[in-house]
Each structure stands twice: as C-alpha cells, then as structure tokens.
Amino acid sequence: SFQANRIVRLLALISGASALQNSALTWSSDHRRHHRNVDHETEDPYSISKGFLWAHIGWVFFNTDKDNQLNNVPDLIKDPLVMWQHRNYKTIAALTNLGFPVLFGLVFGNIWEMLLFACLAKVVVSHHFTFCINSLAHVWGSQPWSSANSSKDNWFVSLFTFGEGYHNYHHSFEADYRNGPLWYNYDPSKWLIWALSKLGWATDLRRIPVERIFRRRYQERK
C-alpha cells in the first residue's frame, strides 16, 4: 500500500519482532492467506467460522503444514531487510523484550518492575489488542463497505489498535494504506504514514478513489 525508505523499514521490522508475533515474513504469509481465504474453515489460519476463541487466540497453539509454507510471499523473500529479520527474529525479540528492560532496570534500580511491565505486561496487552482484530473485528461492528465476509468496522476497537478496527474497509479495499478512509476516523497508522510521506520517507501511498469507495457504500446500502 506504500513504499518506505530503509530507516522506516528497519524500525518497523525491529518493532515488529519486539511484539513477539513471529517474523514479518511468516506474519505476512499468514495475513495473505487470511485475506485470500477469509472465513474459510481450513484455509483461513484464524477463521472466525471456527469460533471466537479460535480466532482470538486458539489458532496460535496449533501448527499446520501450511504455516511453514512461504510460497505466497516471494516478493518479501527478495527483500534483504525482511530476510535479515526473519533469520534473526528470536535474537531481536530477546534483546528488545529482555535486554532493554534489564538495562533500564539496572539504570533506575528496578529490574523486576521493568521485566514485569516493559516485558511481560507489554507483550500480553499488545497480543490481545492484536488478536481483537481477528476476533472482535469479525463479529462486532458495521459493514458499510461490504457484506461479502465477516469483517466489521468498529471504531471502539480502533482506539486500542491504531486504526485497525476499521476492518471492513481493510478487507474491502486491502491495497489502501488507510484503515479508516474518512477524515474523522481514528486511524493513527494512516496519519503516521501520511506524515512520513511529507518528510519524503514514504512514497507511492495508494488510496482508493473516493468515487469508487462511495459507490460501493451506496450499493451496499441499496
């Protein structure tokens, strides 16, 4: 949905690894499978059709042969930075989740508190907010853009997921860099990408034409 320079991509890859949600390569492979097969009971890795608990967190505990297939991300395999993060994912995750808290704990004299909040609590909270996109955003909300699948727009979920709660739009126009297309939609992610573009650090921002968006909305209402 947009291009970014090496500094932005590197920071995103390090931050992504710190979230302990697998490498960008594996995560993107799962996400593409989800979009291609949304709501399919076996092909969608976190399908809501298998129940709320499965979509939220159950799928994490089961590994299948398809989880190790990366044939749907050939473009990312060609990216040296993505492959660097994929090879060193565990090291980066350990340094950001254990190394930094311990270091700051030594500086401020509270190692256990730093490990509890800057490591454990951070990971648990960020995981569940992310999982809410797979679960809550597929059962609770509106479908102004498409009723072809279970994805929903939910402004409340967006408050905790940096705009990801506008999930119906994301599934309807997945190439758009925005989740919330309207000016009043709370979507810090799109604001950050837009700001980076003004600095010249992000380019080729893809936006679905306004007339196409509202034609779809009119058709859905009709």
PDB file of C-alpha atoms in Angstrom:
ATOM      1  CA  SER A   1       0.000   0.000   0.000  1.00  0.00           C
ATOM      2  CA  PHE A   2       3.045   2.289   0.190  1.00  0.00           C
ATOM      3  CA  GLN A   3       6.831   2.266  -0.069  1.00  0.00           C
ATOM      4  CA  ALA A   4       9.167   3.298   2.747  1.00  0.00           C
ATOM      5  CA  ASN A   5      12.869   4.054   2.970  1.00  0.00           C
ATOM      6  CA  ARG A   6      15.342   1.717   4.672  1.00  0.00           C
ATOM      7  CA  ILE A   7      15.263   3.545   8.028  1.00  0.00           C
ATOM      8  CA  VAL A   8      11.480   3.242   8.356  1.00  0.00           C
ATOM      9  CA  ARG A   9      11.533  -0.380   7.227  1.00  0.00           C
ATOM     10  CA  LEU A  10      14.316  -1.263   9.672  1.00  0.00           C
ATOM     11  CA  LEU A  11      12.492   0.391  12.590  1.00  0.00           C
ATOM     12  CA  ALA A  12       9.261  -1.365  11.606  1.00  0.00           C
ATOM     13  CA  LEU A  13      10.997  -4.749  11.437  1.00  0.00           C
ATOM     14  CA  ILE A  14      12.657  -4.305  14.843  1.00  0.00           C
ATOM     15  CA  SER A  15       9.401  -3.096  16.414  1.00  0.00           C
ATOM     16  CA  GLY A  16       7.536  -5.970  14.786  1.00  0.00           C
ATOM     17  CA  ALA A  17       9.954  -8.514  16.214  1.00  0.00           C
ATOM     18  CA  SER A  18       9.589  -6.943  19.658  1.00  0.00           C
ATOM     19  CA  ALA A  19       5.855  -7.684  19.528  1.00  0.00           C
ATOM     20  CA  LEU A  20       6.677 -11.427  19.597  1.00  0.00           C
ATOM     21  CA  GLN A  21       4.190 -12.225  16.819  1.00  0.00           C
ATOM     22  CA  ASN A  22       6.639 -14.024  14.548  1.00  0.00           C
ATOM     23  CA  SER A  23       8.833 -12.640  11.789  1.00  0.00           C
ATOM     24  CA  ALA A  24       7.463 -10.225   9.195  1.00  0.00           C
ATOM     25  CA  LEU A  25       7.840 -12.933   6.547  1.00  0.00           C
ATOM     26  CA  THR A  26       5.761 -15.506   8.434  1.00  0.00           C
ATOM     27  CA  TRP A  27       3.260 -12.927   9.689  1.00  0.00           C
ATOM     28  CA  SER A  28       2.696 -11.583   6.177  1.00  0.00           C
ATOM     29  CA  SER A  29       2.256 -15.099   4.803  1.00  0.00           C
ATOM     30  CA  ASP A  30      -0.483 -15.805   7.369  1.00  0.00           C
ATOM     31  CA  HIS A  31      -2.107 -12.429   6.696  1.00  0.00           C
ATOM     32  CA  ARG A  32      -2.204 -13.011   2.947  1.00  0.00           C
ATOM     33  CA  ARG A  33      -3.734 -16.448   3.473  1.00  0.00           C
ATOM     34  CA  HIS A  34      -6.350 -14.822   5.704  1.00  0.00           C
ATOM     35  CA  HIS A  35      -7.273 -12.270   3.047  1.00  0.00           C
ATOM     36  CA  ARG A  36      -7.348 -14.795   0.215  1.00  0.00           C
ATOM     37  CA  ASN A  37      -9.485 -17.277   2.158  1.00  0.00           C
ATOM     38  CA  VAL A  38     -11.280 -15.134   4.729  1.00  0.00           C
ATOM     39  CA  ASP A  39     -13.847 -17.115   6.779  1.00  0.00           C
ATOM     40  CA  HIS A  40     -12.834 -20.428   5.189  1.00  0.00           C
ATOM     41  CA  GLU A  41     -12.738 -23.049   7.947  1.00  0.00           C
ATOM     42  CA  THR A  42      -9.406 -24.622   6.950  1.00  0.00           C
ATOM     43  CA  GLU A  43      -7.640 -22.211   4.590  1.00  0.00           C
ATOM     44  CA  ASP A  44      -8.052 -19.091   6.766  1.00  0.00           C
ATOM     45  CA  PRO A  45      -5.473 -19.531   9.584  1.00  0.00           C
ATOM     46  CA  TYR A  46      -7.607 -17.619  12.125  1.00  0.00           C
ATOM     47  CA  SER A  47     -11.064 -18.081  10.704  1.00  0.00           C
ATOM     48  CA  ILE A  48     -13.951 -16.731  12.777  1.00  0.00           C
ATOM     49  CA  SER A  49     -16.048 -19.592  11.390  1.00  0.00           C
ATOM     50  CA  LYS A  50     -14.268 -21.856  13.914  1.00  0.00           C
ATOM     51  CA  GLY A  51     -15.434 -19.727  16.824  1.00  0.00           C
ATOM     52  CA  PHE A  52     -14.477 -16.581  18.689  1.00  0.00           C
ATOM     53  CA  LEU A  53     -11.889 -18.261  20.928  1.00  0.00           C
ATOM     54  CA  TRP A  54     -10.160 -19.904  17.960  1.00  0.00           C
ATOM     55  CA  ALA A  55      -9.988 -16.632  16.001  1.00  0.00           C
ATOM     56  CA  HIS A  56      -8.758 -14.704  19.033  1.00  0.00           C
ATOM     57  CA  ILE A  57      -6.016 -16.950  20.378  1.00  0.00           C
ATOM     58  CA  GLY A  58      -6.727 -20.657  19.780  1.00  0.00           C
ATOM     59  CA  TRP A  59      -5.055 -20.765  16.369  1.00  0.00           C
ATOM     60  CA  VAL A  60      -1.731 -19.707  17.912  1.00  0.00           C
ATOM     61  CA  PHE A  61      -1.362 -23.063  19.706  1.00  0.00           C
ATOM     62  CA  PHE A  62      -1.763 -25.260  16.635  1.00  0.00           C
ATOM     63  CA  ASN A  63       0.826 -25.575  13.894  1.00  0.00           C
ATOM     64  CA  THR A  64      -0.041 -26.962  10.457  1.00  0.00           C
ATOM     65  CA  ASP A  65       1.999 -27.768   7.361  1.00  0.00           C
ATOM     66  CA  LYS A  66       0.686 -24.609   5.709  1.00  0.00           C
ATOM     67  CA  ASP A  67       2.167 -22.478   8.474  1.00  0.00           C
ATOM     68  CA  ASN A  68       5.625 -23.374   7.184  1.00  0.00           C
ATOM     69  CA  GLN A  69       4.826 -22.704   3.533  1.00  0.00           C
ATOM     70  CA  LEU A  70       6.075 -19.319   2.390  1.00  0.00           C
ATOM     71  CA  ASN A  71       5.276 -19.614  -1.301  1.00  0.00           C
ATOM     72  CA  ASN A  72       2.847 -16.681  -1.146  1.00  0.00           C
ATOM     73  CA  VAL A  73       5.498 -14.113  -0.157  1.00  0.00           C
ATOM     74  CA  PRO A  74       8.096 -14.326  -2.977  1.00  0.00           C
ATOM     75  CA  ASP A  75       8.384 -10.530  -3.079  1.00  0.00           C
ATOM     76  CA  LEU A  76       9.343 -10.383   0.597  1.00  0.00           C
ATOM     77  CA  ILE A  77      11.835 -13.234   0.239  1.00  0.00           C
ATOM     78  CA  LYS A  78      13.734 -10.992  -2.200  1.00  0.00           C
ATOM     79  CA  ASP A  79      13.944  -8.205   0.404  1.00  0.00           C
ATOM     80  CA  PRO A  80      17.312  -8.353   2.273  1.00  0.00           C
ATOM     81  CA  LEU A  81      15.974  -6.478   5.325  1.00  0.00           C
ATOM     82  CA  VAL A  82      12.961  -8.772   5.681  1.00  0.00           C
ATOM     83  CA  MET A  83      15.170 -11.843   5.404  1.00  0.00           C
ATOM     84  CA  TRP A  84      17.636 -10.398   7.939  1.00  0.00           C
ATOM     85  CA  GLN A  85      14.788 -10.000  10.423  1.00  0.00           C
ATOM     86  CA  HIS A  86      13.458 -13.492   9.605  1.00  0.00           C
ATOM     87  CA  ARG A  87      16.852 -15.105  10.303  1.00  0.00           C
ATOM     88  CA  ASN A  88      17.453 -13.089  13.483  1.00  0.00           C
ATOM     89  CA  TYR A  89      13.888 -12.831  14.754  1.00  0.00           C
ATOM     90  CA  LYS A  90      14.500 -14.590  18.089  1.00  0.00           C
ATOM     91  CA  THR A  91      17.628 -12.567  18.818  1.00  0.00           C
ATOM     92  CA  ILE A  92      15.914  -9.245  18.097  1.00  0.00           C
ATOM     93  CA  ALA A  93      12.878 -10.282  20.147  1.00  0.00           C
ATOM     94  CA  ALA A  94      15.084 -11.273  23.093  1.00  0.00           C
ATOM     95  CA  LEU A  95      17.114  -8.057  23.007  1.00  0.00           C
ATOM     96  CA  THR A  96      14.078  -5.788  22.812  1.00  0.00           C
ATOM     97  CA  ASN A  97      11.952  -7.665  25.359  1.00  0.00           C
ATOM     98  CA  LEU A  98      14.622  -8.706  27.861  1.00  0.00           C
ATOM     99  CA  GLY A  99      17.791  -6.774  27.109  1.00  0.00           C
ATOM    100  CA  PHE A 100      16.333  -3.259  27.180  1.00  0.00           C
ATOM    101  CA  PRO A 101      14.157  -3.793  30.296  1.00  0.00           C
ATOM    102  CA  VAL A 102      17.117  -5.263  32.185  1.00  0.00           C
ATOM    103  CA  LEU A 103      19.381  -2.416  31.046  1.00  0.00           C
ATOM    104  CA  PHE A 104      16.918   0.278  32.093  1.00  0.00           C
ATOM    105  CA  GLY A 105      16.182  -1.672  35.260  1.00  0.00           C
ATOM    106  CA  LEU A 106      19.846  -1.519  36.181  1.00  0.00           C
ATOM    107  CA  VAL A 107      19.954   2.200  35.446  1.00  0.00           C
ATOM    108  CA  PHE A 108      16.874   3.004  37.530  1.00  0.00           C
ATOM    109  CA  GLY A 109      17.314   0.256  40.115  1.00  0.00           C
ATOM    110  CA  ASN A 110      14.084  -1.673  39.458  1.00  0.00           C
ATOM    111  CA  ILE A 111      14.852  -4.682  37.228  1.00  0.00           C
ATOM    112  CA  TRP A 112      11.853  -6.788  38.318  1.00  0.00           C
ATOM    113  CA  GLU A 113       9.391  -3.963  37.776  1.00  0.00           C
ATOM    114  CA  MET A 114      10.820  -3.320  34.306  1.00  0.00           C
ATOM    115  CA  LEU A 115      10.583  -7.016  33.410  1.00  0.00           C
ATOM    116  CA  LEU A 116       7.023  -7.176  34.713  1.00  0.00           C
ATOM    117  CA  PHE A 117       5.695  -4.111  32.890  1.00  0.00           C
ATOM    118  CA  ALA A 118       8.067  -3.380  29.984  1.00  0.00           C
ATOM    119  CA  CYS A 119       8.281  -7.055  29.029  1.00  0.00           C
ATOM    120  CA  LEU A 120       5.514  -9.325  30.302  1.00  0.00           C
ATOM    121  CA  ALA A 121       2.608  -6.859  30.548  1.00  0.00           C
ATOM    122  CA  LYS A 122       3.570  -5.189  27.258  1.00  0.00           C
ATOM    123  CA  VAL A 123       3.572  -8.490  25.376  1.00  0.00           C
ATOM    124  CA  VAL A 124       0.292  -9.723  26.878  1.00  0.00           C
ATOM    125  CA  VAL A 125      -1.559  -6.465  26.243  1.00  0.00           C
ATOM    126  CA  SER A 126      -0.225  -5.964  22.706  1.00  0.00           C
ATOM    127  CA  HIS A 127      -1.030  -9.587  21.819  1.00  0.00           C
ATOM    128  CA  HIS A 128      -4.633  -9.333  22.938  1.00  0.00           C
ATOM    129  CA  PHE A 129      -5.171  -5.995  21.212  1.00  0.00           C
ATOM    130  CA  THR A 130      -3.835  -7.561  18.021  1.00  0.00           C
ATOM    131  CA  PHE A 131      -5.977 -10.673  18.473  1.00  0.00           C
ATOM    132  CA  CYS A 132      -9.054  -8.460  18.796  1.00  0.00           C
ATOM    133  CA  ILE A 133      -8.707  -7.712  15.080  1.00  0.00           C
ATOM    134  CA  ASN A 134      -9.051 -11.421  14.309  1.00  0.00           C
ATOM    135  CA  SER A 135     -11.959 -11.920  16.703  1.00  0.00           C
ATOM    136  CA  LEU A 136     -13.891  -8.781  17.723  1.00  0.00           C
ATOM    137  CA  ALA A 137     -13.449  -7.090  14.348  1.00  0.00           C
ATOM    138  CA  HIS A 138     -15.075 -10.121  12.718  1.00  0.00           C
ATOM    139  CA  VAL A 139     -18.146 -10.311  14.970  1.00  0.00           C
ATOM    140  CA  TRP A 140     -18.885  -6.823  16.319  1.00  0.00           C
ATOM    141  CA  GLY A 141     -19.479  -3.683  14.275  1.00  0.00           C
ATOM    142  CA  SER A 142     -20.910  -2.473  10.989  1.00  0.00           C
ATOM    143  CA  GLN A 143     -20.368  -3.411   7.359  1.00  0.00           C
ATOM    144  CA  PRO A 144     -20.695  -0.172   5.390  1.00  0.00           C
ATOM    145  CA  TRP A 145     -18.332  -1.242   2.623  1.00  0.00           C
ATOM    146  CA  SER A 146     -19.011  -4.939   2.031  1.00  0.00           C
ATOM    147  CA  SER A 147     -21.071  -7.784   3.436  1.00  0.00           C
ATOM    148  CA  ALA A 148     -19.157 -10.399   1.422  1.00  0.00           C
ATOM    149  CA  ASN A 149     -17.341 -11.634   4.542  1.00  0.00           C
ATOM    150  CA  SER A 150     -17.459 -11.334   8.323  1.00  0.00           C
ATOM    151  CA  SER A 151     -15.136  -8.312   8.681  1.00  0.00           C
ATOM    152  CA  LYS A 152     -16.585  -5.361  10.611  1.00  0.00           C
ATOM    153  CA  ASP A 153     -15.790  -1.687  11.138  1.00  0.00           C
ATOM    154  CA  ASN A 154     -15.551  -0.943  14.858  1.00  0.00           C
ATOM    155  CA  TRP A 155     -14.400   2.495  15.998  1.00  0.00           C
ATOM    156  CA  PHE A 156     -14.038   1.339  19.610  1.00  0.00           C
ATOM    157  CA  VAL A 157     -11.552  -1.394  18.661  1.00  0.00           C
ATOM    158  CA  SER A 158      -9.671   1.201  16.606  1.00  0.00           C
ATOM    159  CA  LEU A 159      -8.943   3.195  19.767  1.00  0.00           C
ATOM    160  CA  PHE A 160      -6.719   0.357  21.005  1.00  0.00           C
ATOM    161  CA  THR A 161      -5.299  -0.848  17.680  1.00  0.00           C
ATOM    162  CA  PHE A 162      -4.128   2.377  15.994  1.00  0.00           C
ATOM    163  CA  GLY A 163      -6.988   2.345  13.493  1.00  0.00           C
ATOM    164  CA  GLU A 164      -7.083  -1.357  12.685  1.00  0.00           C
ATOM    165  CA  GLY A 165     -10.654  -1.568  13.954  1.00  0.00           C
ATOM    166  CA  TYR A 166     -11.918  -0.286  10.592  1.00  0.00           C
ATOM    167  CA  HIS A 167     -11.560  -3.845   9.403  1.00  0.00           C
ATOM    168  CA  ASN A 168     -14.458  -3.960   6.948  1.00  0.00           C
ATOM    169  CA  TYR A 169     -12.796  -1.228   4.928  1.00  0.00           C
ATOM    170  CA  HIS A 170      -9.438  -3.005   5.155  1.00  0.00           C
ATOM    171  CA  HIS A 171     -10.917  -6.197   3.703  1.00  0.00           C
ATOM    172  CA  SER A 172     -12.919  -4.317   1.084  1.00  0.00           C
ATOM    173  CA  PHE A 173     -10.021  -2.170  -0.155  1.00  0.00           C
ATOM    174  CA  GLU A 174      -6.932  -4.001   1.068  1.00  0.00           C
ATOM    175  CA  ALA A 175      -4.485  -2.078  -1.141  1.00  0.00           C
ATOM    176  CA  ASP A 176      -5.350   1.239   0.546  1.00  0.00           C
ATOM    177  CA  TYR A 177      -2.810   2.450   3.114  1.00  0.00           C
ATOM    178  CA  ARG A 178      -5.670   3.701   5.296  1.00  0.00           C
ATOM    179  CA  ASN A 179      -7.934   1.650   7.548  1.00  0.00           C
ATOM    180  CA  GLY A 180     -10.354   4.476   8.248  1.00  0.00           C
ATOM    181  CA  PRO A 181     -10.880   6.418   4.991  1.00  0.00           C
ATOM    182  CA  LEU A 182     -12.979   9.248   6.424  1.00  0.00           C
ATOM    183  CA  TRP A 183     -11.300  12.290   7.967  1.00  0.00           C
ATOM    184  CA  TYR A 184     -12.863  11.709  11.378  1.00  0.00           C
ATOM    185  CA  ASN A 185     -11.925   8.015  11.561  1.00  0.00           C
ATOM    186  CA  TYR A 186      -9.431   7.470  14.397  1.00  0.00           C
ATOM    187  CA  ASP A 187      -6.533   5.957  12.464  1.00  0.00           C
ATOM    188  CA  PRO A 188      -3.077   6.941  13.811  1.00  0.00           C
ATOM    189  CA  SER A 189      -1.449   4.493  11.390  1.00  0.00           C
ATOM    190  CA  LYS A 190      -2.625   6.406   8.329  1.00  0.00           C
ATOM    191  CA  TRP A 191      -1.614   9.717   9.951  1.00  0.00           C
ATOM    192  CA  LEU A 192       1.880   8.362  10.611  1.00  0.00           C
ATOM    193  CA  ILE A 193       2.267   7.092   7.034  1.00  0.00           C
ATOM    194  CA  TRP A 194       0.970  10.411   5.686  1.00  0.00           C
ATOM    195  CA  ALA A 195       3.407  12.341   7.900  1.00  0.00           C
ATOM    196  CA  LEU A 196       6.296  10.151   6.715  1.00  0.00           C
ATOM    197  CA  SER A 197       5.299  10.880   3.125  1.00  0.00           C
ATOM    198  CA  LYS A 198       5.577  14.622   3.807  1.00  0.00           C
ATOM    199  CA  LEU A 199       9.113  14.025   5.061  1.00  0.00           C
ATOM    200  CA  GLY A 200       9.925  12.015   1.954  1.00  0.00           C
ATOM    201  CA  TRP A 201      10.372   8.826   3.987  1.00  0.00           C
ATOM    202  CA  ALA A 202       7.292   7.130   2.486  1.00  0.00           C
ATOM    203  CA  THR A 203       6.203   7.210  -1.144  1.00  0.00           C
ATOM    204  CA  ASP A 204       3.601   5.756  -3.517  1.00  0.00           C
ATOM    205  CA  LEU A 205       0.769   5.922  -0.976  1.00  0.00           C
ATOM    206  CA  ARG A 206      -2.155   4.049  -2.509  1.00  0.00           C
ATOM    207  CA  ARG A 207      -5.639   5.472  -1.993  1.00  0.00           C
ATOM    208  CA  ILE A 208      -8.801   4.035  -3.468  1.00  0.00           C
ATOM    209  CA  PRO A 209     -10.585   6.786  -5.454  1.00  0.00           C
ATOM    210  CA  VAL A 210     -13.339   8.492  -3.468  1.00  0.00           C
ATOM    211  CA  GLU A 211     -15.996   7.837  -6.119  1.00  0.00           C
ATOM    212  CA  ARG A 212     -15.252   4.106  -6.053  1.00  0.00           C
ATOM    213  CA  ILE A 213     -15.436   3.985  -2.247  1.00  0.00           C
ATOM    214  CA  PHE A 214     -18.796   5.735  -2.001  1.00  0.00           C
ATOM    215  CA  ARG A 215     -20.210   3.870  -4.991  1.00  0.00           C
ATOM    216  CA  ARG A 216     -19.523   0.673  -3.044  1.00  0.00           C
ATOM    217  CA  ARG A 217     -21.136   2.136   0.069  1.00  0.00           C
ATOM    218  CA  TYR A 218     -24.217   3.184  -1.895  1.00  0.00           C
ATOM    219  CA  GLN A 219     -24.503  -0.294  -3.414  1.00  0.00           C
ATOM    220  CA  GLU A 220     -24.246  -1.925  -0.004  1.00  0.00           C
ATOM    221  CA  ARG A 221     -26.975   0.323   1.438  1.00  0.00           C
ATOM    222  CA  LYS A 222     -29.189  -0.292  -1.555  1.00  0.00           C
TER     223      LYS A 222
END
